[in-house]
């Protein structure tokens, strides 16, 4: 489904809360649907048109490389329309959130996303589904296409500095997950399950919007930028091992697999190879898309300074 060119609250039939104060399902009068997600950042947004330009290329990378959904940032006029949705809620006291009121939302970037069916998060599967469902997902995610796709999602998150899904620090002794709820699983008509990375925007990250030079947001040390991992085969393989193992262990724990059964599903060298190959494939696709974005085309706005800075750090410019 294509997203509406302009969001108009007069066309909204109903609003359902998917995550309080954060995610809302919007149903229009013609029965079409979109998802609105609030991403609260660290600073006030002065120019929403400029903010959208900084965000939308990240959305495109997510959709094309990380199997993300069709999405875009909302402009100033649309954000004002969001504030008019109050009358659409069935229980204002329970459902209305400060994030929805424009006078309190100066720091909130609103993302409009395509509504997709058959979608669940890894968190839902590990904590809220049956053992059979978790076992089915464990089998599906260990297929080569999903291991490769996991690597592509990692590549996008590294390049965009998104720490709202996985942790990338190889010295971090905690779990590899930052948020299981941001690792999504979709089911197609053939009942096949696919891993997805829908939302690449981490509003708390200095790198989130591609608008600042890496040397500025990294305090002069670009090694702090997760994208540098994509230049180091050893680090990519270490992270592939850690994250593939963490996903497997989470699902095996849900299935209560122990001993020989658990060992049967242990991450193998070939699995790590698939994830690492996915990171490399994702890196190459990002390189191609970045070069296309920074190329000179009539009528196209100049690329964000932060994007050029990333390309220079990667040796692509």
Short mmCIF file of C-alpha atoms in Angstrom, two decimals:
data_model
loop_
_atom_site.label_atom_id
_atom_site.label_comp_id
_atom_site.label_asym_id
_atom_site.label_seq_id
_atom_site.Cartn_x
_atom_site.Cartn_y
_atom_site.Cartn_z
CA UNK A 1 0.00 0.00 0.00
CA UNK A 2 1.30 3.48 -0.85
CA UNK A 3 1.27 6.04 1.94
CA UNK A 4 -1.08 9.03 1.63
CA UNK A 5 0.64 12.08 0.20
CA UNK A 6 -0.87 14.20 2.97
CA UNK A 7 -2.23 13.19 6.37
CA UNK A 8 -5.62 14.77 7.11
CA UNK A 9 -7.36 14.09 10.43
CA UNK A 10 -10.77 14.75 8.81
CA UNK A 11 -10.35 11.51 6.86
CA UNK A 12 -9.60 9.44 9.98
CA UNK A 13 -12.33 7.05 11.07
CA UNK A 14 -10.71 5.54 14.17
CA UNK A 15 -7.48 5.36 16.18
CA UNK A 16 -6.24 2.27 18.01
CA UNK A 17 -3.35 2.39 20.47
CA UNK A 18 -0.70 -0.25 19.67
CA UNK A 19 1.81 1.06 22.21
CA UNK A 20 0.79 3.80 24.64
CA UNK A 21 2.25 7.17 23.76
CA UNK A 22 4.33 5.68 20.94
CA UNK A 23 2.51 3.70 18.23
CA UNK A 24 -1.00 4.18 16.82
CA UNK A 25 -3.01 2.40 14.15
CA UNK A 26 -4.96 4.86 12.03
CA UNK A 27 -7.99 3.70 10.02
CA UNK A 28 -9.31 6.07 7.36
CA UNK A 29 -12.86 6.39 6.11
CA UNK A 30 -12.03 4.27 3.03
CA UNK A 31 -10.80 1.44 5.36
CA UNK A 32 -7.13 1.98 4.45
CA UNK A 33 -4.73 2.00 7.39
CA UNK A 34 -1.36 3.42 8.39
CA UNK A 35 0.73 3.24 11.55
CA UNK A 36 1.98 6.41 13.23
CA UNK A 37 5.01 6.16 15.49
CA UNK A 38 6.32 8.89 17.81
CA UNK A 39 10.09 9.13 18.19
CA UNK A 40 11.06 11.62 20.90
CA UNK A 41 14.54 13.07 20.41
CA UNK A 42 16.93 15.07 22.58
CA UNK A 43 16.33 18.50 21.04
CA UNK A 44 13.44 20.55 19.72
CA UNK A 45 12.71 20.28 15.99
CA UNK A 46 12.83 23.79 14.57
CA UNK A 47 12.33 22.99 10.89
CA UNK A 48 10.24 19.89 10.17
CA UNK A 49 10.82 20.10 6.43
CA UNK A 50 14.57 19.93 6.98
CA UNK A 51 14.03 17.22 9.61
CA UNK A 52 12.11 15.11 7.11
CA UNK A 53 14.97 15.37 4.59
CA UNK A 54 17.38 14.14 7.26
CA UNK A 55 15.16 11.21 8.19
CA UNK A 56 13.66 9.98 4.93
CA UNK A 57 16.90 8.67 3.40
CA UNK A 58 17.35 6.52 6.50
CA UNK A 59 13.82 5.20 5.95
CA UNK A 60 14.72 4.35 2.35
CA UNK A 61 17.85 2.47 3.40
CA UNK A 62 15.80 0.49 5.91
CA UNK A 63 13.15 -0.42 3.34
CA UNK A 64 15.56 -1.41 0.58
CA UNK A 65 18.31 -3.10 2.59
CA UNK A 66 16.78 -4.09 5.94
CA UNK A 67 13.39 -5.32 4.65
CA UNK A 68 11.74 -2.37 6.37
CA UNK A 69 8.28 -1.07 5.61
CA UNK A 70 7.36 1.83 3.37
CA UNK A 71 7.63 4.85 5.70
CA UNK A 72 8.37 8.56 5.88
CA UNK A 73 8.61 11.41 8.36
CA UNK A 74 5.61 13.74 8.71
CA UNK A 75 5.88 17.46 8.01
CA UNK A 76 4.77 20.39 10.17
CA UNK A 77 1.23 20.61 8.75
CA UNK A 78 0.68 16.87 9.28
CA UNK A 79 1.94 17.04 12.86
CA UNK A 80 -0.66 19.73 13.56
CA UNK A 81 -3.29 17.36 12.17
CA UNK A 82 -2.18 14.69 14.65
CA UNK A 83 -3.15 17.05 17.46
CA UNK A 84 -6.72 17.01 16.16
CA UNK A 85 -7.16 13.27 16.66
CA UNK A 86 -8.32 13.60 20.27
CA UNK A 87 -12.00 13.19 19.36
CA UNK A 88 -11.25 9.88 17.61
CA UNK A 89 -10.27 8.08 20.82
CA UNK A 90 -12.87 5.95 22.56
CA UNK A 91 -11.27 6.44 25.99
CA UNK A 92 -9.35 9.71 26.13
CA UNK A 93 -8.18 9.27 29.72
CA UNK A 94 -6.66 5.86 28.96
CA UNK A 95 -5.44 6.41 25.42
CA UNK A 96 -4.52 10.06 24.93
CA UNK A 97 -0.83 10.77 25.44
CA UNK A 98 1.20 13.94 25.79
CA UNK A 99 3.12 12.93 22.66
CA UNK A 100 -0.06 13.45 20.62
CA UNK A 101 -0.46 17.10 21.62
CA UNK A 102 1.59 19.35 19.29
CA UNK A 103 2.32 21.91 22.00
CA UNK A 104 4.26 19.24 23.91
CA UNK A 105 5.72 17.51 20.87
CA UNK A 106 8.49 19.87 19.80
CA UNK A 107 11.06 17.11 20.19
CA UNK A 108 8.99 14.35 18.56
CA UNK A 109 9.59 13.09 15.04
CA UNK A 110 6.44 11.41 13.74
CA UNK A 111 6.91 8.52 11.33
CA UNK A 112 4.09 7.31 9.08
CA UNK A 113 4.49 3.62 8.27
CA UNK A 114 2.70 1.21 5.99
CA UNK A 115 0.36 -1.11 7.88
CA UNK A 116 1.41 -4.71 7.33
CA UNK A 117 -0.51 -7.84 8.22
CA UNK A 118 0.96 -11.03 9.67
CA UNK A 119 3.56 -9.10 11.65
CA UNK A 120 4.84 -9.84 15.15
CA UNK A 121 7.92 -8.93 17.16
CA UNK A 122 10.55 -11.29 18.51
CA UNK A 123 9.55 -10.08 21.96
CA UNK A 124 5.97 -11.24 21.31
CA UNK A 125 7.22 -14.68 20.29
CA UNK A 126 9.64 -15.17 23.19
CA UNK A 127 7.32 -13.91 25.92
CA UNK A 128 3.80 -14.24 24.59
CA UNK A 129 3.38 -17.16 22.18
CA UNK A 130 3.29 -20.93 22.44
CA UNK A 131 6.31 -23.21 22.59
CA UNK A 132 5.30 -24.56 19.20
CA UNK A 133 5.30 -21.04 17.74
CA UNK A 134 8.77 -20.35 19.13
CA UNK A 135 10.10 -23.65 17.77
CA UNK A 136 8.68 -22.88 14.34
CA UNK A 137 10.36 -19.47 14.40
CA UNK A 138 13.64 -21.01 15.54
CA UNK A 139 13.59 -23.36 12.55
CA UNK A 140 12.65 -20.58 10.12
CA UNK A 141 15.20 -18.05 11.33
CA UNK A 142 18.02 -20.55 10.95
CA UNK A 143 17.36 -20.84 7.23
CA UNK A 144 20.07 -19.21 5.09
CA UNK A 145 17.85 -16.40 3.68
CA UNK A 146 16.92 -15.24 7.19
CA UNK A 147 20.50 -15.43 8.48
CA UNK A 148 21.61 -13.32 5.51
CA UNK A 149 18.74 -10.89 6.08
CA UNK A 150 19.74 -10.54 9.74
CA UNK A 151 23.16 -9.41 8.52
CA UNK A 152 21.61 -6.85 6.18
CA UNK A 153 19.55 -5.42 9.06
CA UNK A 154 22.71 -5.19 11.16
CA UNK A 155 24.50 -3.32 8.36
CA UNK A 156 21.72 -0.71 8.15
CA UNK A 157 21.62 -0.25 11.92
CA UNK A 158 25.41 0.15 12.08
CA UNK A 159 25.51 2.70 9.26
CA UNK A 160 22.67 4.75 10.77
CA UNK A 161 23.95 4.46 14.33
CA UNK A 162 20.72 2.77 15.42
CA UNK A 163 21.23 1.30 18.88
CA UNK A 164 17.53 0.73 19.47
CA UNK A 165 17.56 -2.88 18.29
CA UNK A 166 20.96 -4.47 19.01
CA UNK A 167 24.10 -3.61 20.97
CA UNK A 168 27.23 -3.50 18.86
CA UNK A 169 29.98 -3.03 21.44
CA UNK A 170 31.99 -6.28 21.31
CA UNK A 171 33.14 -5.70 24.89
CA UNK A 172 29.59 -5.48 26.23
CA UNK A 173 28.94 -8.48 28.47
CA UNK A 174 25.19 -7.90 28.55
CA UNK A 175 22.70 -9.41 26.14
CA UNK A 176 23.09 -8.45 22.49
CA UNK A 177 19.53 -7.16 22.38
CA UNK A 178 18.75 -3.57 23.13
CA UNK A 179 15.09 -4.13 22.28
CA UNK A 180 13.56 -7.45 21.15
CA UNK A 181 10.40 -5.51 20.32
CA UNK A 182 12.22 -3.90 17.36
CA UNK A 183 13.08 -7.23 15.71
CA UNK A 184 10.05 -8.12 13.62
CA UNK A 185 8.83 -11.30 11.96
CA UNK A 186 6.45 -11.34 9.01
CA UNK A 187 4.51 -14.25 7.53
CA UNK A 188 3.72 -14.47 3.82
CA UNK A 189 0.95 -16.33 2.00
CA UNK A 190 3.01 -19.54 2.07
CA UNK A 191 3.30 -19.30 5.91
CA UNK A 192 7.05 -18.62 5.55
CA UNK A 193 8.55 -16.41 8.27
CA UNK A 194 10.97 -13.61 7.48
CA UNK A 195 13.03 -11.45 9.85
CA UNK A 196 12.49 -7.72 9.37
CA UNK A 197 14.02 -4.46 10.59
CA UNK A 198 11.18 -1.98 10.25
CA UNK A 199 12.31 1.10 12.14
CA UNK A 200 15.92 2.33 11.91
CA UNK A 201 15.44 5.64 13.74
CA UNK A 202 16.99 5.88 17.18
CA UNK A 203 16.06 9.38 18.42
CA UNK A 204 18.54 9.21 21.28
CA UNK A 205 21.43 8.62 18.87
CA UNK A 206 23.56 11.55 17.71
CA UNK A 207 23.89 9.82 14.32
CA UNK A 208 20.17 9.24 13.77
CA UNK A 209 19.40 11.93 11.21
CA UNK A 210 22.51 12.08 9.04
CA UNK A 211 22.79 15.81 9.68
CA UNK A 212 26.07 16.14 11.54
CA UNK A 213 29.70 15.44 10.69
CA UNK A 214 30.95 12.24 12.32
CA UNK A 215 33.84 14.09 13.91
CA UNK A 216 31.34 16.33 15.71
CA UNK A 217 29.06 13.62 17.12
CA UNK A 218 31.97 11.27 17.86
CA UNK A 219 34.02 13.87 19.75
CA UNK A 220 36.68 13.73 17.08
CA UNK A 221 36.97 9.93 17.11
CA UNK A 222 35.00 8.35 14.28
CA UNK A 223 35.82 4.90 15.67
CA UNK A 224 32.85 5.54 18.00
CA UNK A 225 30.52 5.37 15.00
CA UNK A 226 29.09 1.81 14.63
CA UNK A 227 29.39 2.06 10.86
CA UNK A 228 33.16 1.56 11.18
CA UNK A 229 32.41 -2.06 12.08
CA UNK A 230 31.55 -2.58 8.40
CA UNK A 231 35.23 -2.03 7.55
CA UNK A 232 36.44 -4.77 9.88
CA UNK A 233 35.75 -8.40 8.88
CA UNK A 234 36.79 -9.74 12.29
CA UNK A 235 34.43 -7.43 14.18
CA UNK A 236 31.59 -8.22 11.79
CA UNK A 237 32.07 -11.94 12.39
CA UNK A 238 32.28 -11.48 16.18
CA UNK A 239 29.04 -9.51 16.23
CA UNK A 240 27.37 -11.99 13.85
CA UNK A 241 28.28 -14.80 16.26
CA UNK A 242 27.06 -12.95 19.33
CA UNK A 243 23.73 -11.78 17.95
CA UNK A 244 22.85 -15.01 16.10
CA UNK A 245 23.61 -16.90 19.31
CA UNK A 246 21.50 -14.54 21.41
CA UNK A 247 18.47 -14.95 19.15
CA UNK A 248 18.88 -18.72 19.11
CA UNK A 249 19.29 -18.91 22.90
CA UNK A 250 16.20 -16.75 23.48
CA UNK A 251 14.03 -19.01 21.33
CA UNK A 252 15.61 -22.23 22.69
CA UNK A 253 14.87 -20.97 26.19
CA UNK A 254 11.25 -20.38 25.26
CA UNK A 255 11.09 -23.93 23.87
CA UNK A 256 12.77 -25.25 27.06
CA UNK A 257 15.44 -27.02 25.02
CA UNK A 258 18.28 -28.46 27.09
CA UNK A 259 21.22 -30.80 26.66
CA UNK A 260 21.45 -32.56 23.32
CA UNK A 261 18.32 -30.83 21.98
CA UNK A 262 19.76 -27.39 22.71
CA UNK A 263 23.15 -28.39 21.28
CA UNK A 264 21.41 -29.42 18.07
CA UNK A 265 20.33 -25.80 17.56
CA UNK A 266 23.63 -24.19 18.59
CA UNK A 267 24.88 -21.61 16.11
CA UNK A 268 27.23 -23.21 13.61
CA UNK A 269 30.13 -21.72 11.68
CA UNK A 270 28.05 -21.67 8.51
CA UNK A 271 25.30 -19.67 10.28
CA UNK A 272 27.83 -17.04 11.34
CA UNK A 273 29.11 -17.00 7.77
CA UNK A 274 25.60 -16.33 6.44
CA UNK A 275 25.07 -13.39 8.83
CA UNK A 276 28.51 -11.96 8.04
CA UNK A 277 27.85 -12.30 4.31
CA UNK A 278 24.55 -10.47 4.87
CA UNK A 279 26.40 -7.58 6.53
CA UNK A 280 28.76 -7.38 3.56
CA UNK A 281 25.88 -7.50 1.07
CA UNK A 282 24.06 -4.82 3.06
CA UNK A 283 27.19 -2.67 3.18
CA UNK A 284 27.57 -2.91 -0.62
CA UNK A 285 23.92 -1.99 -1.19
CA UNK A 286 24.19 0.97 1.20
CA UNK A 287 27.29 2.13 -0.68
CA UNK A 288 25.42 2.02 -3.99
CA UNK A 289 22.39 3.88 -2.59
CA UNK A 290 24.57 6.52 -0.93
CA UNK A 291 26.46 7.17 -4.13
CA UNK A 292 23.17 7.51 -5.96
CA UNK A 293 21.90 9.96 -3.32
CA UNK A 294 25.02 12.10 -3.41
CA UNK A 295 25.19 12.19 -7.20
CA UNK A 296 24.27 15.40 -8.94
CA UNK A 297 20.73 15.36 -10.29
CA UNK A 298 18.65 18.31 -11.43
CA UNK A 299 16.13 19.45 -8.85
CA UNK A 300 17.48 17.22 -6.05
CA UNK A 301 18.36 18.79 -2.71
CA UNK A 302 21.95 18.58 -1.51
CA UNK A 303 22.73 15.45 0.55
CA UNK A 304 22.92 15.88 4.34
CA UNK A 305 26.41 16.73 5.60
CA UNK A 306 26.39 13.68 7.86
CA UNK A 307 25.85 11.37 4.89
CA UNK A 308 28.90 12.77 3.11
CA UNK A 309 30.89 12.41 6.32
CA UNK A 310 29.93 8.71 6.58
CA UNK A 311 30.88 8.06 2.98
CA UNK A 312 34.29 9.64 3.53
CA UNK A 313 34.84 7.55 6.67
CA UNK A 314 33.98 4.39 4.70
CA UNK A 315 36.26 5.38 1.81
CA UNK A 316 33.33 5.68 -0.58
CA UNK A 317 33.85 9.33 -1.51
#
